[in-house]
Coordinates of C-alpha atoms in Angstrom, one line a residue:
Chain A
M1 CA -2.7 -77.6 25.3
S2 CA -2.0 -74.1 25.9
H3 CA -1.7 -71.8 23.6
V4 CA 1.7 -69.6 22.7
I5 CA -0.5 -66.2 22.6
E6 CA -4.1 -65.9 24.4
C7 CA -6.0 -63.2 24.9
Q8 CA -9.7 -63.3 26.1
K9 CA -12.6 -60.8 26.3
I10 CA -10.3 -57.4 26.2
S11 CA -10.8 -54.1 26.2
K12 CA -9.2 -51.1 26.0
R13 CA -10.5 -48.0 26.1
F14 CA -7.9 -44.4 26.5
G15 CA -10.6 -42.2 27.8
G16 CA -14.2 -42.2 25.9
N17 CA -12.4 -43.7 22.9
Q18 CA -13.0 -47.7 23.2
V19 CA -9.9 -49.4 20.9
L20 CA -10.3 -52.2 21.6
K21 CA -13.9 -54.6 22.0
D22 CA -13.8 -58.0 24.0
F23 CA -11.2 -59.1 21.9
D24 CA -10.0 -63.4 21.8
L25 CA -7.6 -64.0 19.7
T26 CA -4.9 -67.2 20.8
V27 CA -1.4 -67.7 18.9
D28 CA -0.5 -71.5 19.0
A29 CA 3.8 -71.7 18.1
G30 CA 5.8 -71.2 15.7
E31 CA 3.0 -69.2 13.6
S32 CA 4.2 -65.8 12.2
V33 CA 0.8 -63.7 12.1
A34 CA -0.2 -61.6 10.4
I35 CA -2.2 -58.1 11.6
L36 CA -4.1 -56.0 9.1
G37 CA -6.1 -53.3 9.5
P38 CA -6.8 -49.1 9.1
N39 CA -6.0 -46.6 11.0
G40 CA -6.9 -46.5 14.7
T41 CA -8.2 -50.1 14.7
G42 CA -6.4 -50.7 17.3
K43 CA -3.4 -52.7 16.1
S44 CA -0.3 -50.8 18.0
T45 CA -2.4 -50.2 21.4
L46 CA -3.1 -54.3 21.4
I47 CA 1.1 -55.4 20.9
R48 CA 1.6 -53.3 23.5
I49 CA -0.7 -54.6 25.7
L50 CA 0.5 -58.6 24.5
A51 CA 4.1 -56.9 25.2
S52 CA 2.9 -55.5 28.9
V53 CA 4.3 -51.7 27.9
M54 CA 0.3 -51.2 28.2
R55 CA -2.8 -52.2 30.5
Q56 CA -5.8 -53.3 28.8
S57 CA -8.9 -52.1 30.4
E58 CA -10.7 -55.5 31.2
G59 CA -9.7 -59.6 29.6
K60 CA -7.1 -61.6 30.3
V61 CA -3.6 -62.1 29.1
L62 CA -2.0 -65.8 28.5
I63 CA 1.5 -66.4 27.9
N64 CA 2.3 -70.0 27.3
G65 CA -1.3 -70.5 29.9
S66 CA 0.3 -67.4 32.6
E67 CA -2.2 -64.2 32.9
M68 CA -0.3 -61.7 31.6
K69 CA -0.8 -59.1 35.4
D70 CA 0.1 -61.9 37.8
E71 CA 3.5 -62.9 36.1
A72 CA 4.6 -59.8 34.5
F73 CA 8.5 -60.2 34.9
A74 CA 9.2 -63.4 34.0
L75 CA 7.0 -63.2 30.7
R76 CA 8.5 -60.5 29.5
S77 CA 11.8 -61.7 29.3
Q78 CA 10.1 -64.4 26.6
I79 CA 9.1 -61.4 24.5
G80 CA 10.7 -59.7 22.0
L81 CA 9.3 -56.1 20.7
L82 CA 10.5 -53.3 17.6
S83 CA 7.8 -51.1 16.4
H84 CA 9.0 -48.6 14.0
T85 CA 10.9 -47.1 17.1
G86 CA 14.4 -48.7 18.6
Y87 CA 14.2 -47.4 21.2
L88 CA 17.4 -46.4 21.4
Y89 CA 19.7 -44.4 23.0
T90 CA 21.1 -41.8 19.4
S91 CA 23.8 -40.7 22.4
L92 CA 24.9 -43.9 22.7
S93 CA 26.6 -46.3 20.4
A94 CA 25.4 -49.4 18.8
E95 CA 27.2 -51.4 20.9
E96 CA 26.8 -49.7 24.3
N97 CA 22.6 -49.7 23.3
L98 CA 23.5 -53.6 24.0
K99 CA 25.0 -53.7 26.4
F100 CA 22.5 -51.8 28.6
Y101 CA 19.4 -53.7 27.2
A102 CA 21.7 -57.2 28.2
E103 CA 22.0 -56.2 31.3
M104 CA 17.7 -54.0 31.9
Y105 CA 17.6 -58.4 31.1
S106 CA 20.2 -59.8 33.3
L107 CA 22.1 -62.1 29.8
K108 CA 24.5 -64.6 31.3
D109 CA 27.2 -64.2 28.6
P110 CA 26.5 -60.8 26.5
E111 CA 28.7 -60.5 24.9
K112 CA 29.0 -63.2 22.9
R113 CA 25.4 -63.4 22.4
I114 CA 26.6 -58.8 21.5
A115 CA 29.3 -60.0 19.3
E116 CA 27.0 -62.7 17.2
L117 CA 24.1 -60.1 16.9
L118 CA 25.9 -57.6 15.4
E119 CA 27.7 -59.9 12.7
K120 CA 23.5 -61.1 12.1
V121 CA 22.6 -58.0 11.1
G122 CA 25.9 -56.3 9.3
L123 CA 26.8 -53.4 12.2
R124 CA 30.1 -55.1 13.7
T125 CA 32.0 -52.7 12.0
R126 CA 29.7 -49.6 13.6
R127 CA 29.1 -51.6 16.7
F128 CA 31.9 -48.2 18.4
D129 CA 29.4 -45.8 15.6
R130 CA 26.4 -43.2 17.7
V131 CA 23.8 -44.5 16.8
A132 CA 22.5 -41.1 15.8
T133 CA 25.2 -41.2 12.9
F134 CA 22.7 -44.4 11.4
S135 CA 20.7 -44.3 8.9
R136 CA 17.0 -46.1 9.6
G137 CA 17.8 -48.6 8.0
M138 CA 21.0 -49.7 9.8
S139 CA 18.6 -47.8 13.3
Q140 CA 16.3 -51.0 12.9
R141 CA 19.2 -53.4 11.8
L142 CA 19.3 -52.7 15.7
G143 CA 17.1 -52.1 16.6
L144 CA 15.8 -55.9 16.6
A145 CA 19.0 -57.1 17.0
R146 CA 18.1 -55.6 20.9
A147 CA 14.7 -57.0 20.9
L148 CA 16.5 -60.7 20.2
L149 CA 18.5 -60.2 22.7
H150 CA 17.1 -62.6 25.0
S151 CA 16.8 -64.7 22.5
P152 CA 12.9 -64.8 23.1
K153 CA 10.3 -68.5 21.8
I154 CA 7.8 -63.9 21.1
L155 CA 8.5 -62.0 18.6
L156 CA 5.7 -58.5 18.4
L157 CA 6.9 -56.2 15.6
D158 CA 4.9 -53.3 15.2
E159 CA 4.8 -52.0 11.5
P160 CA 8.4 -52.6 11.7
E161 CA 8.4 -51.6 7.5
T162 CA 8.1 -47.9 8.7
G163 CA 10.9 -46.0 6.6
L164 CA 12.2 -48.8 5.7
D165 CA 12.5 -49.9 1.4
Q166 CA 12.4 -53.6 -0.2
E167 CA 16.5 -53.9 0.0
G168 CA 16.0 -53.0 4.0
L169 CA 12.6 -54.8 4.4
D170 CA 13.7 -58.4 3.2
L171 CA 17.1 -57.8 5.2
L172 CA 14.9 -57.5 8.4
W173 CA 12.8 -60.5 7.5
S174 CA 15.4 -62.6 6.6
I175 CA 17.4 -62.1 9.8
I176 CA 14.2 -62.9 11.9
K177 CA 13.8 -66.3 10.3
T178 CA 17.6 -67.3 10.9
D179 CA 17.9 -66.3 13.4
D180 CA 14.8 -68.2 15.5
P181 CA 12.9 -70.3 12.7
D182 CA 10.4 -71.9 14.7
R183 CA 9.4 -68.3 17.0
T184 CA 6.4 -67.2 17.8
V185 CA 6.1 -63.9 15.3
V186 CA 2.7 -61.5 15.2
F187 CA 3.0 -58.7 13.5
T188 CA 1.4 -55.4 12.2
S189 CA 2.2 -53.6 9.4
H190 CA 0.6 -51.7 5.8
N191 CA 2.2 -53.3 3.1
F192 CA 1.3 -56.5 1.8
K193 CA 4.3 -57.7 -0.1
S194 CA 6.0 -58.5 3.6
T195 CA 3.6 -59.8 5.2
V196 CA 2.9 -61.8 2.3
Q197 CA 5.8 -63.4 2.5
A198 CA 6.2 -63.8 6.1
C199 CA 3.0 -64.2 7.4
S200 CA 1.7 -68.5 8.1
R201 CA -1.6 -66.7 9.5
L202 CA -4.0 -63.3 8.5
I203 CA -6.0 -60.6 10.4
I204 CA -7.5 -57.7 9.7
L205 CA -8.9 -55.6 12.3
K206 CA -11.3 -52.8 11.3
K207 CA -12.9 -50.7 14.8
G208 CA -11.2 -52.8 17.7
K209 CA -12.3 -56.8 16.5
I210 CA -11.5 -59.2 14.0
V211 CA -12.9 -58.6 11.2
Y212 CA -10.8 -61.8 9.3
D213 CA -9.0 -64.4 10.9
A214 CA -7.2 -67.4 8.5
P215 CA -4.0 -68.8 7.7
K216 CA -2.5 -67.7 4.3
G217 CA -2.1 -70.7 2.4
D218 CA -1.8 -69.5 -1.0
L219 CA -3.1 -65.3 -1.0
T220 CA -0.6 -63.9 -3.2
E221 CA 0.2 -59.9 -2.9
D222 CA -3.6 -58.5 -5.8
G223 CA -4.9 -61.3 -3.8
L224 CA -4.8 -59.2 -0.8
Q225 CA -4.9 -56.3 -1.7
A226 CA -8.0 -56.8 -2.8
L227 CA -9.1 -58.6 0.7
Y228 CA -7.9 -56.7 2.7
H229 CA -10.2 -53.3 0.0
D230 CA -13.4 -56.0 0.5
V231 CA -13.0 -57.0 4.2
T232 CA -12.3 -53.2 5.3
G233 CA -14.5 -51.7 2.9
G234 CA -10.6 -49.2 1.9
K235 CA -8.0 -49.0 1.5
S236 CA -4.4 -49.8 3.0
Chain B
M1 CA 16.5 -58.2 44.3
K2 CA 19.8 -58.7 42.9
T3 CA 17.6 -57.7 40.1
F4 CA 16.3 -55.2 41.2
W5 CA 19.6 -53.2 42.0
K6 CA 20.9 -54.8 39.1
A7 CA 18.4 -53.3 36.3
A8 CA 18.1 -50.2 39.3
F9 CA 21.9 -49.6 38.5
A10 CA 21.8 -50.3 34.8
I11 CA 19.2 -47.5 34.1
A12 CA 21.8 -44.2 36.8
K13 CA 25.3 -46.1 35.0
K14 CA 23.5 -44.9 31.1
D15 CA 21.6 -41.6 32.4
I16 CA 25.5 -41.2 33.8
L17 CA 26.6 -42.1 30.2
L18 CA 24.7 -40.7 28.8
E19 CA 25.3 -37.0 30.8
L20 CA 29.0 -37.7 30.1
R21 CA 27.8 -37.1 26.1
S22 CA 26.1 -34.5 25.5
K23 CA 26.8 -32.8 29.3
E24 CA 22.9 -30.2 28.8
I25 CA 22.3 -31.3 31.9
I26 CA 25.4 -30.6 34.0
S27 CA 26.8 -27.6 31.9
S28 CA 23.2 -25.6 31.9
V29 CA 21.9 -26.4 36.6
L30 CA 25.5 -25.4 37.2
L31 CA 25.4 -21.9 35.3
F32 CA 22.4 -21.7 36.6
A33 CA 23.0 -22.9 40.0
V34 CA 26.5 -20.5 40.5
L35 CA 25.0 -17.1 38.6
T36 CA 21.8 -17.6 41.0
L37 CA 24.9 -17.5 43.7
V38 CA 27.2 -14.5 42.2
I39 CA 24.2 -11.7 41.6
F40 CA 23.2 -13.1 44.9
H41 CA 26.9 -12.4 45.9
F42 CA 25.7 -8.3 44.7
A43 CA 22.2 -7.9 44.7
F44 CA 23.3 -8.4 49.1
T45 CA 26.4 -6.3 51.9
A46 CA 25.4 -7.5 54.8
D47 CA 27.7 -8.2 58.2
H48 CA 28.4 -11.8 58.6
E49 CA 25.8 -12.6 61.3
T50 CA 23.3 -11.6 58.3
M51 CA 25.3 -13.3 55.7
T52 CA 25.6 -16.2 57.8
Q53 CA 21.4 -16.3 58.4
I54 CA 20.4 -15.4 54.6
A55 CA 23.4 -17.7 52.7
P56 CA 20.8 -21.1 53.0
G57 CA 18.3 -19.7 52.5
M58 CA 20.5 -18.8 49.0
L59 CA 21.9 -22.2 48.7
W60 CA 18.4 -23.8 49.0
V61 CA 17.7 -21.2 46.1
A62 CA 20.6 -22.1 44.1
F63 CA 19.7 -26.1 44.9
S64 CA 15.5 -25.7 43.9
F65 CA 16.0 -24.4 40.7
S66 CA 19.2 -25.6 39.2
G67 CA 17.0 -29.4 40.5
I68 CA 14.1 -28.3 39.2
L69 CA 16.4 -28.0 35.2
S70 CA 17.8 -30.8 35.8
L71 CA 14.6 -33.3 36.3
N72 CA 12.6 -31.7 33.0
R73 CA 15.3 -33.1 31.6
A74 CA 15.5 -36.8 33.1
F75 CA 12.7 -38.4 31.4
I76 CA 14.1 -36.2 27.8
P77 CA 16.3 -39.1 26.7
E78 CA 13.8 -42.1 27.1
K79 CA 10.8 -39.5 25.4
E80 CA 13.8 -40.2 22.9
D81 CA 13.3 -42.8 19.9
N82 CA 10.3 -43.9 22.2
C83 CA 13.3 -45.8 24.7
M84 CA 10.3 -45.9 28.4
E85 CA 8.5 -48.1 26.1
G86 CA 11.6 -50.5 25.1
L87 CA 12.3 -50.1 29.4
L88 CA 8.6 -51.6 30.0
S89 CA 9.3 -54.3 27.6
C90 CA 12.1 -55.1 30.1
P91 CA 12.1 -58.0 32.5
V92 CA 11.8 -56.3 35.1
G93 CA 10.4 -53.9 37.6
R94 CA 8.5 -49.9 36.9
E95 CA 10.0 -49.4 40.6
A96 CA 13.6 -50.9 39.3
I97 CA 13.2 -47.4 36.3
Y98 CA 11.8 -45.7 38.9
M99 CA 15.1 -46.5 41.6
G100 CA 17.4 -46.2 38.5
K101 CA 16.0 -42.5 36.8
C102 CA 16.0 -41.3 40.3
L103 CA 20.1 -42.7 41.4
G104 CA 21.1 -40.3 38.0
S105 CA 18.9 -37.5 39.6
F106 CA 20.2 -37.9 43.1
I107 CA 24.1 -38.1 42.0
F108 CA 23.7 -35.1 39.0
M109 CA 22.3 -33.8 42.7
L110 CA 25.1 -33.8 44.1
I111 CA 27.6 -32.8 41.4
V112 CA 25.7 -29.9 41.3
E113 CA 25.4 -29.7 45.0
A114 CA 29.8 -30.3 45.3
V115 CA 30.3 -27.1 42.8
V116 CA 27.7 -24.6 44.7
I117 CA 28.7 -25.4 48.6
P118 CA 32.1 -24.0 48.1
V119 CA 31.3 -21.4 45.4
C120 CA 28.4 -20.4 48.5
A121 CA 30.6 -20.8 51.6
M122 CA 33.5 -18.5 48.5
L123 CA 30.7 -15.7 48.1
F124 CA 29.5 -15.2 51.7
N125 CA 32.2 -16.7 53.6
V126 CA 30.0 -18.3 56.1
D127 CA 31.5 -22.3 57.5
V128 CA 28.3 -24.2 54.6
F129 CA 31.6 -27.3 55.1
N130 CA 29.4 -27.9 58.7
P131 CA 29.0 -31.5 57.7
M132 CA 26.4 -31.2 59.8
I133 CA 24.9 -28.7 57.3
I134 CA 26.2 -31.4 54.4
F135 CA 24.4 -34.4 55.5
I136 CA 21.0 -32.3 56.2
T137 CA 22.1 -31.3 52.4
L138 CA 21.3 -34.4 51.1
L139 CA 18.8 -35.8 53.7
A140 CA 17.4 -33.2 51.9
T141 CA 18.8 -34.3 47.9
I142 CA 16.6 -38.0 49.0
G143 CA 13.1 -36.4 49.2
F144 CA 13.6 -33.6 46.3
V145 CA 15.4 -35.9 43.8
S146 CA 12.3 -38.9 44.7
V147 CA 9.2 -36.4 44.1
G148 CA 11.5 -34.8 41.1
I149 CA 11.3 -38.0 38.8
I150 CA 7.6 -38.8 39.3
F151 CA 6.6 -35.4 38.6
S152 CA 9.3 -35.0 35.6
A153 CA 7.8 -38.3 34.3
L154 CA 3.9 -37.0 34.6
S155 CA 5.3 -34.1 32.9
V156 CA 8.5 -35.0 29.8
N157 CA 4.5 -35.4 27.6
T158 CA 3.1 -32.5 27.7
R159 CA 3.9 -29.6 26.3
A160 CA 5.0 -26.9 28.3
R161 CA 6.4 -29.9 30.7
E162 CA 9.7 -26.5 31.5
M163 CA 6.4 -24.8 33.1
V164 CA 4.0 -28.5 34.8
L165 CA 6.7 -29.5 36.5
P166 CA 7.6 -26.4 38.9
I167 CA 3.8 -25.5 39.4
L168 CA 3.5 -29.2 40.4
F169 CA 6.6 -29.6 42.6
L170 CA 7.6 -27.2 44.2
P171 CA 4.4 -26.5 46.8
I172 CA 4.9 -30.0 47.3
I173 CA 8.4 -30.0 48.6
V174 CA 8.2 -26.6 49.4
P175 CA 8.1 -27.9 53.3
I176 CA 11.8 -29.5 52.9
I177 CA 13.0 -26.5 51.9
I178 CA 11.7 -24.9 55.0
C179 CA 13.4 -27.6 56.8
A180 CA 16.4 -27.5 55.6
V181 CA 17.2 -24.4 54.8
S182 CA 15.8 -23.3 58.7
S183 CA 17.8 -26.6 59.9
S184 CA 20.9 -25.2 58.3
S185 CA 20.6 -21.3 59.4
A186 CA 20.2 -22.3 62.8
I187 CA 23.3 -24.6 62.8
L188 CA 25.3 -21.9 60.5
A189 CA 24.1 -19.2 64.3
G190 CA 25.3 -22.4 66.4
G191 CA 22.4 -23.9 66.8
T192 CA 23.3 -28.2 68.2
F193 CA 21.9 -31.4 66.2
E194 CA 19.1 -31.1 69.3
D195 CA 18.2 -27.2 68.4
I196 CA 17.7 -29.2 64.7
K197 CA 15.8 -31.7 65.7
Q198 CA 12.3 -32.2 65.4
F199 CA 14.0 -30.2 61.4
L200 CA 15.8 -33.4 61.0
L201 CA 12.8 -35.6 62.0
I202 CA 10.4 -33.5 59.2
I203 CA 12.6 -34.5 56.2
V204 CA 13.4 -38.1 57.2
A205 CA 9.1 -37.7 57.7
F206 CA 9.4 -36.7 53.9
D207 CA 11.6 -38.4 52.4
V208 CA 10.0 -41.9 53.4
I209 CA 6.6 -40.5 51.9
F210 CA 8.1 -39.1 48.8
F211 CA 10.0 -42.2 48.7
T212 CA 8.2 -44.7 49.2
V213 CA 4.5 -43.3 47.3
P214 CA 5.9 -42.7 44.0
L215 CA 7.6 -45.4 44.2
M216 CA 4.2 -47.1 44.2
I217 CA 2.4 -45.0 41.5
F218 CA 5.1 -45.1 39.0
K219 CA 3.8 -48.3 37.2
Y220 CA 0.8 -45.6 36.9
V221 CA 2.6 -42.8 35.3
V222 CA 4.4 -45.3 32.8
E223 CA 2.0 -47.1 31.8
E224 CA -0.7 -44.6 30.9

């Protein structure tokens, strides 16, 4: 059986700067994979390559056995992406933003899905308000609604906790888990607490290479912190 | 193909909605274009025949520089909150994004032209409402916007984008402007379709090249 996500020897260079080198990774259905690592180690680059918003310099990315390069169109509709920004147009209202992205994803019944998601992220009463008037937490929740709009089977999150307090972060993760418990989630983070709560598998990167990859098991927040410092030789 | 056009129209519709909210582009561009013609009006006091010769040039000075102002801001909404990445993650071709941005900018340019042409006719007393001149303007605007959008996408992430865009864009677009001005002058001087056929062919050739090449290379511009 093929993996949901499979990276085969992917490399990425920015000019002379090698960010990822011969990077291999497989993720199976339903896994919640946390990717940790110091800044500049290639976490965001990896997420962007998996989401096909950036092309790798070398190697292959396969989603459900199909190569991203050949079937990017179809595969993108299986992927939801959220980074520390929500990819939202601040002059448009919450509903207008979701309607625009619903058109981009060619959703069949967008009104129903938009109403459902706005309810879920607690923004139904603010649906006609411009995103510019939203707090950071509200924008991020709307960004999550945008990422979940097309009910993707794979959710990629790049440091979604940036700027959120613990309450906002807990809400974000509860929405992700309740929307589709079987969804495959790959996320990068610097937050040990939410990582321990949300992941089933832990990967630590250092200089574009995997230096730790294991199921989370019964690892605690303190245990993860100690492990991280031990593996990376520094602080997050 | 249906998805392509649906996505392109959605992007153009979104750009128009954003502009209706902010009025950032239209207000500044219209003010600039009209002001340019008003300054020319006070600078030149010539007879009708001379005005007929120079009016198309003045018109295209107003179109070109106001168009650059507009193109400079074409990708600003995508830059805010990193929306370009959001667009790139959608299951649509990069070509559809390019087409959508072109459609949006083309509509902005049409609005500017719809205001500037009557102002030009009024200030210089020349018949720029001639259907042939409007046809030439539309044809030249297609090439102008097609090539402008790719350079706008290139320059949006540079620090001095207001300078980078005209430096890259103007030398490329000069043939279209020259042909548009020359053919419009010929029509105002009483020329026929046969007289301007060669200019129109050049504009059409540039339109085809300037539309096809950016369409093919847009993905390389936005993905890196």
